[in-house]
Amino acid sequence: MKRIITYGTFDLFHEGHYNMLKRAKAEGDYLIVGVTGDRYDVGRGKLSVKDSLATRIENVKKTGFADMIITEEYLGQKISDIIKYDIDTFVIGDDWRGKFDHLNNYCTVKYISRTEGISSTKIREEEFKINRIGIITDKMSDNQIVKESGLIAGVSVGKVYAEDGTLAGKFNNNYQLQGVAGNLRELFEDSDVIYIRVDIKDRYRFAKEALQAGKHVICDFPFSLDSGEQKELWNIAREKERILLDNIKAPYSQTFIQMMWAVQGGLIGDVIDFNCSVSKKDLDIPYLFYELAAMAVAPMLKILGHDYTSMDSRLIHEGDAIEFATMYFEYPTGRAKINVGNTIRVENQIEIIGTKGTVRIGDNWWKADYFEMDKTDGTNEVFNINFNSNGFRFLLANLVDMISQGIIETKFFSERDSRKVTAILEEAIANRE
Ligand code: C2G
């Protein structure tokens, strides 16, 4: 009996998938179909899958070609499957030509021509609304929004606006966008979502105009250092029923969510000590200190909650330029310390010490794809999602889900979280000597 195996996501099941399965079955007597698990797809950066795993399996089953259906859970599983199921031929579409030649060591590899003119991506584009993102910027760097938007179904980048027209022109050319908007109104007309990437002093003003124009907004974090201004923005967003997202990536990332789960689920016992440090060399951007501080405070609020009993801070500064800050928070079971180095460098890390173990994320923790857990019972585990990005993709995927489901508020990083960060920064700044 000739045994065949093939794999796929089979999202929004279409004729191309059907033809592939039919032809794969015709290659032999017994067909095994590997349907990608969600975690595996996230690991390869495929975050736009619409159908649930159960639906995708059901659709493969309905064709009647599969004799057995398995899920593909990890990179390299294909080798184990081929050995385990004693496979003669591995079949895949020729869009993958050459990519699986190494499986020739275990079985015959056959690339079959794809069905032209149809794909899950095409269906997603036709059936689901594409939300145009307009950019307001005062910088040449795009913080990867252009690249990441290209990898998420349901969003595309439109025009760019900058008060400095020359910069807008250069930005547009550099990232090959849809053109420069001569004014805000033109940008708003062309966009569903406005991405604001400007100095902190200008964020409130632009975010307010965009929300009032009825646009969803993703704004660099924090929106403002004035809690009154921030509250006003949230109120407008609510009134207009528009989404307002802080551009903060960690709370959307799977690594961070897993770590939060582990700590809150008691895997390391009661938290005695929480340490979060952040510093960056990039000192050209004014107000960078506040951005770093906000970034470091946010994980604490997400993991330990808002109910600390006291706060103390120490800011080392030259006039308005803050070089270093350390902030202490007392929580019912332990203490949190946040270190923010602006000119003074500190090691970037999150370390959470509990009565039963320690959790740690090293350098660039805000975009890490793994964390470590050391337990007092001597065990050591590494949790890995195998997907390294700057985190934007998770945020954008969430935005698309929210828009399509008509959800206005996100629990990943809520208004309450956002406002608390600003309140803490306000207090730290007011307390400086
Ligand atoms: N396919 C096809 N014609 C299309 C679209 C897809 O023949 N118009 C084939 C693909 O080449 C693949 C299968 O259908 O063999 C499943 O396609 P996808 O769901 O897009 O899965 P893919 O991302 O290609 O995953 O481990 C996963 C595999 O590597 C393939």
Short mmCIF file of C-alpha atoms in Angstrom, two decimals, residues 34-204:
data_model
loop_
_atom_site.label_atom_id
_atom_site.label_comp_id
_atom_site.label_asym_id
_atom_site.label_seq_id
_atom_site.Cartn_x
_atom_site.Cartn_y
_atom_site.Cartn_z
CA GLY A 34 -1.52 17.37 8.29
CA VAL A 35 -3.52 20.47 9.19
CA THR A 36 -1.45 23.22 10.81
CA GLY A 37 -2.20 23.94 14.46
CA ASP A 38 -2.72 27.59 15.41
CA ARG A 39 0.47 27.68 17.41
CA TYR A 40 2.50 26.38 14.50
CA ASP A 41 1.00 29.03 12.21
CA VAL A 42 1.82 31.77 14.72
CA GLY A 43 5.35 30.39 14.86
CA ARG A 44 5.71 30.90 11.12
CA GLY A 45 4.15 34.36 11.33
CA LYS A 46 0.80 33.37 9.83
CA LEU A 47 -1.54 35.33 12.12
CA SER A 48 -4.33 36.00 9.65
CA VAL A 49 -5.91 32.57 9.65
CA LYS A 50 -9.68 33.06 9.86
CA ASP A 51 -11.10 29.57 10.36
CA SER A 52 -10.66 27.66 13.60
CA LEU A 53 -8.60 24.48 13.57
CA ALA A 54 -11.82 22.48 14.03
CA THR A 55 -13.38 24.10 10.95
CA ARG A 56 -10.24 23.56 8.88
CA ILE A 57 -10.11 19.89 9.85
CA GLU A 58 -13.82 19.50 9.15
CA ASN A 59 -13.40 20.97 5.66
CA VAL A 60 -10.56 18.58 4.86
CA LYS A 61 -12.64 15.71 6.17
CA LYS A 62 -15.65 16.67 4.02
CA THR A 63 -13.66 16.15 0.81
CA GLY A 64 -13.53 12.45 1.60
CA PHE A 65 -9.92 12.20 0.35
CA ALA A 66 -8.18 12.00 3.70
CA ASP A 67 -7.82 8.59 5.32
CA MET A 68 -6.28 10.15 8.39
CA ILE A 69 -6.03 13.76 9.60
CA ILE A 70 -3.32 14.89 11.98
CA THR A 71 -2.34 18.33 13.23
CA GLU A 72 1.03 19.86 12.53
CA GLU A 73 2.28 21.33 15.76
CA TYR A 74 5.95 22.14 15.41
CA LEU A 75 8.78 22.85 13.01
CA GLY A 76 10.40 19.61 11.89
CA GLN A 77 7.36 17.48 12.64
CA LYS A 78 7.20 16.44 8.99
CA ILE A 79 10.29 14.24 9.47
CA SER A 80 8.81 12.44 12.50
CA ASP A 81 5.48 11.99 10.71
CA ILE A 82 7.11 10.51 7.60
CA ILE A 83 9.00 8.00 9.72
CA LYS A 84 6.14 7.28 12.13
CA TYR A 85 3.51 6.72 9.43
CA ASP A 86 5.92 4.95 7.05
CA ILE A 87 5.25 7.43 4.24
CA ASP A 88 6.25 6.73 0.63
CA THR A 89 5.54 10.14 -0.90
CA PHE A 90 5.33 13.65 0.48
CA VAL A 91 3.14 15.86 -1.71
CA ILE A 92 2.90 19.65 -1.63
CA GLY A 93 2.01 22.51 -4.01
CA ASP A 94 4.72 23.83 -6.30
CA ASP A 95 4.61 27.21 -4.57
CA TRP A 96 6.92 25.34 -2.18
CA ARG A 97 9.23 24.00 -4.90
CA GLY A 98 12.70 23.27 -3.57
CA LYS A 99 11.75 24.03 0.03
CA PHE A 100 11.20 20.41 1.03
CA ASP A 101 13.93 18.71 -0.99
CA HIS A 102 15.65 17.70 2.24
CA LEU A 103 12.75 15.29 2.92
CA ASN A 104 14.13 13.17 0.05
CA ASN A 105 16.26 11.53 2.72
CA TYR A 106 13.11 9.90 4.07
CA CYS A 107 10.67 9.49 1.17
CA THR A 108 9.87 10.70 -2.34
CA VAL A 109 9.06 14.40 -2.51
CA LYS A 110 6.59 15.50 -5.15
CA TYR A 111 5.64 19.10 -5.95
CA ILE A 112 2.27 19.35 -7.64
CA SER A 113 1.19 22.40 -9.67
CA ARG A 114 -1.07 24.78 -7.83
CA THR A 115 -4.53 25.77 -9.00
CA GLU A 116 -4.09 29.19 -10.53
CA GLY A 117 -6.12 32.25 -9.59
CA ILE A 118 -7.32 31.23 -6.15
CA SER A 119 -5.85 31.48 -2.68
CA SER A 120 -6.90 32.00 0.92
CA THR A 121 -5.20 35.40 0.81
CA LYS A 122 -7.29 36.41 -2.21
CA ILE A 123 -10.52 35.29 -0.54
CA ARG A 124 -9.59 37.14 2.64
CA GLU A 125 -8.99 40.28 0.61
CA GLU A 126 -12.28 39.96 -1.26
CA GLU A 127 -14.51 38.89 1.61
CA PHE A 128 -13.11 40.85 4.47
CA LYS A 129 -12.81 44.58 4.58
CA ILE A 130 -9.32 45.97 4.16
CA ASN A 131 -8.69 48.72 6.66
CA ARG A 132 -6.47 51.43 5.30
CA ILE A 133 -3.90 52.77 7.72
CA GLY A 134 -2.87 56.38 7.25
CA ILE A 135 0.36 57.44 8.91
CA ILE A 136 1.08 60.70 10.68
CA THR A 137 4.77 60.95 11.36
CA ASP A 138 7.67 63.27 12.06
CA LYS A 139 10.35 60.61 11.68
CA MET A 140 11.87 58.71 8.81
CA SER A 141 11.76 55.35 10.57
CA ASP A 142 8.41 53.57 10.26
CA ASN A 143 8.78 51.33 13.31
CA GLN A 144 7.99 48.41 10.96
CA ILE A 145 4.33 49.23 10.57
CA VAL A 146 4.62 49.07 6.80
CA LYS A 147 6.26 45.65 6.78
CA GLU A 148 4.02 44.15 9.45
CA SER A 149 0.83 45.51 7.86
CA GLY A 150 1.79 43.70 4.69
CA LEU A 151 1.77 40.44 6.61
CA ILE A 152 -1.66 40.80 8.23
CA ALA A 153 -4.82 40.29 6.22
CA GLY A 154 -7.33 43.05 6.70
CA VAL A 155 -4.96 46.01 6.80
CA SER A 156 -2.95 47.92 4.24
CA VAL A 157 -0.97 51.11 4.52
CA GLY A 158 -2.36 54.10 2.60
CA LYS A 159 -1.04 57.63 2.64
CA VAL A 160 1.34 59.49 4.88
CA TYR A 161 1.07 62.96 6.35
CA ALA A 162 3.82 64.99 7.98
CA GLU A 163 3.91 68.67 8.88
CA ASP A 164 7.26 68.70 7.14
CA GLY A 165 6.21 68.01 3.54
CA THR A 166 9.72 67.05 2.45
CA LEU A 167 9.85 64.38 5.11
CA ALA A 168 6.44 63.06 4.04
CA GLY A 169 7.66 62.81 0.44
CA LYS A 170 10.77 60.94 1.46
CA PHE A 171 8.79 58.65 3.76
CA ASN A 172 6.34 57.88 0.98
CA ASN A 173 9.14 57.04 -1.47
CA ASN A 174 11.14 55.06 1.01
CA TYR A 175 8.28 52.78 2.03
CA GLN A 176 6.45 52.91 -1.31
CA LEU A 177 3.16 54.05 0.15
CA GLN A 178 0.07 55.28 -1.67
CA GLY A 179 1.13 58.93 -1.65
CA VAL A 180 1.46 62.01 0.53
CA ALA A 181 -1.67 63.54 2.02
CA GLY A 182 -1.46 67.33 1.63
CA ASN A 183 -3.47 67.88 4.79
CA LEU A 184 -5.12 65.95 7.58
CA ARG A 185 -8.53 65.95 5.97
CA GLU A 186 -7.13 64.26 2.89
CA LEU A 187 -5.42 61.66 5.09
CA PHE A 188 -8.60 60.99 7.05
CA GLU A 189 -10.67 60.63 3.88
CA ASP A 190 -8.30 57.98 2.64
CA SER A 191 -7.98 56.03 5.91
CA ASP A 192 -9.92 53.88 8.37
CA VAL A 193 -7.14 53.79 10.95
CA ILE A 194 -4.61 56.50 11.76
CA TYR A 195 -1.20 55.53 13.06
CA ILE A 196 0.44 58.37 14.98
CA ARG A 197 4.17 58.36 15.36
CA VAL A 198 5.24 61.81 16.46
CA ASP A 199 6.89 63.47 19.44
CA ILE A 200 4.90 63.18 22.60
CA LYS A 201 4.01 66.89 22.63
CA ASP A 202 2.09 66.49 19.33
CA ARG A 203 0.36 63.15 19.92
CA TYR A 204 -2.67 64.45 21.78
#
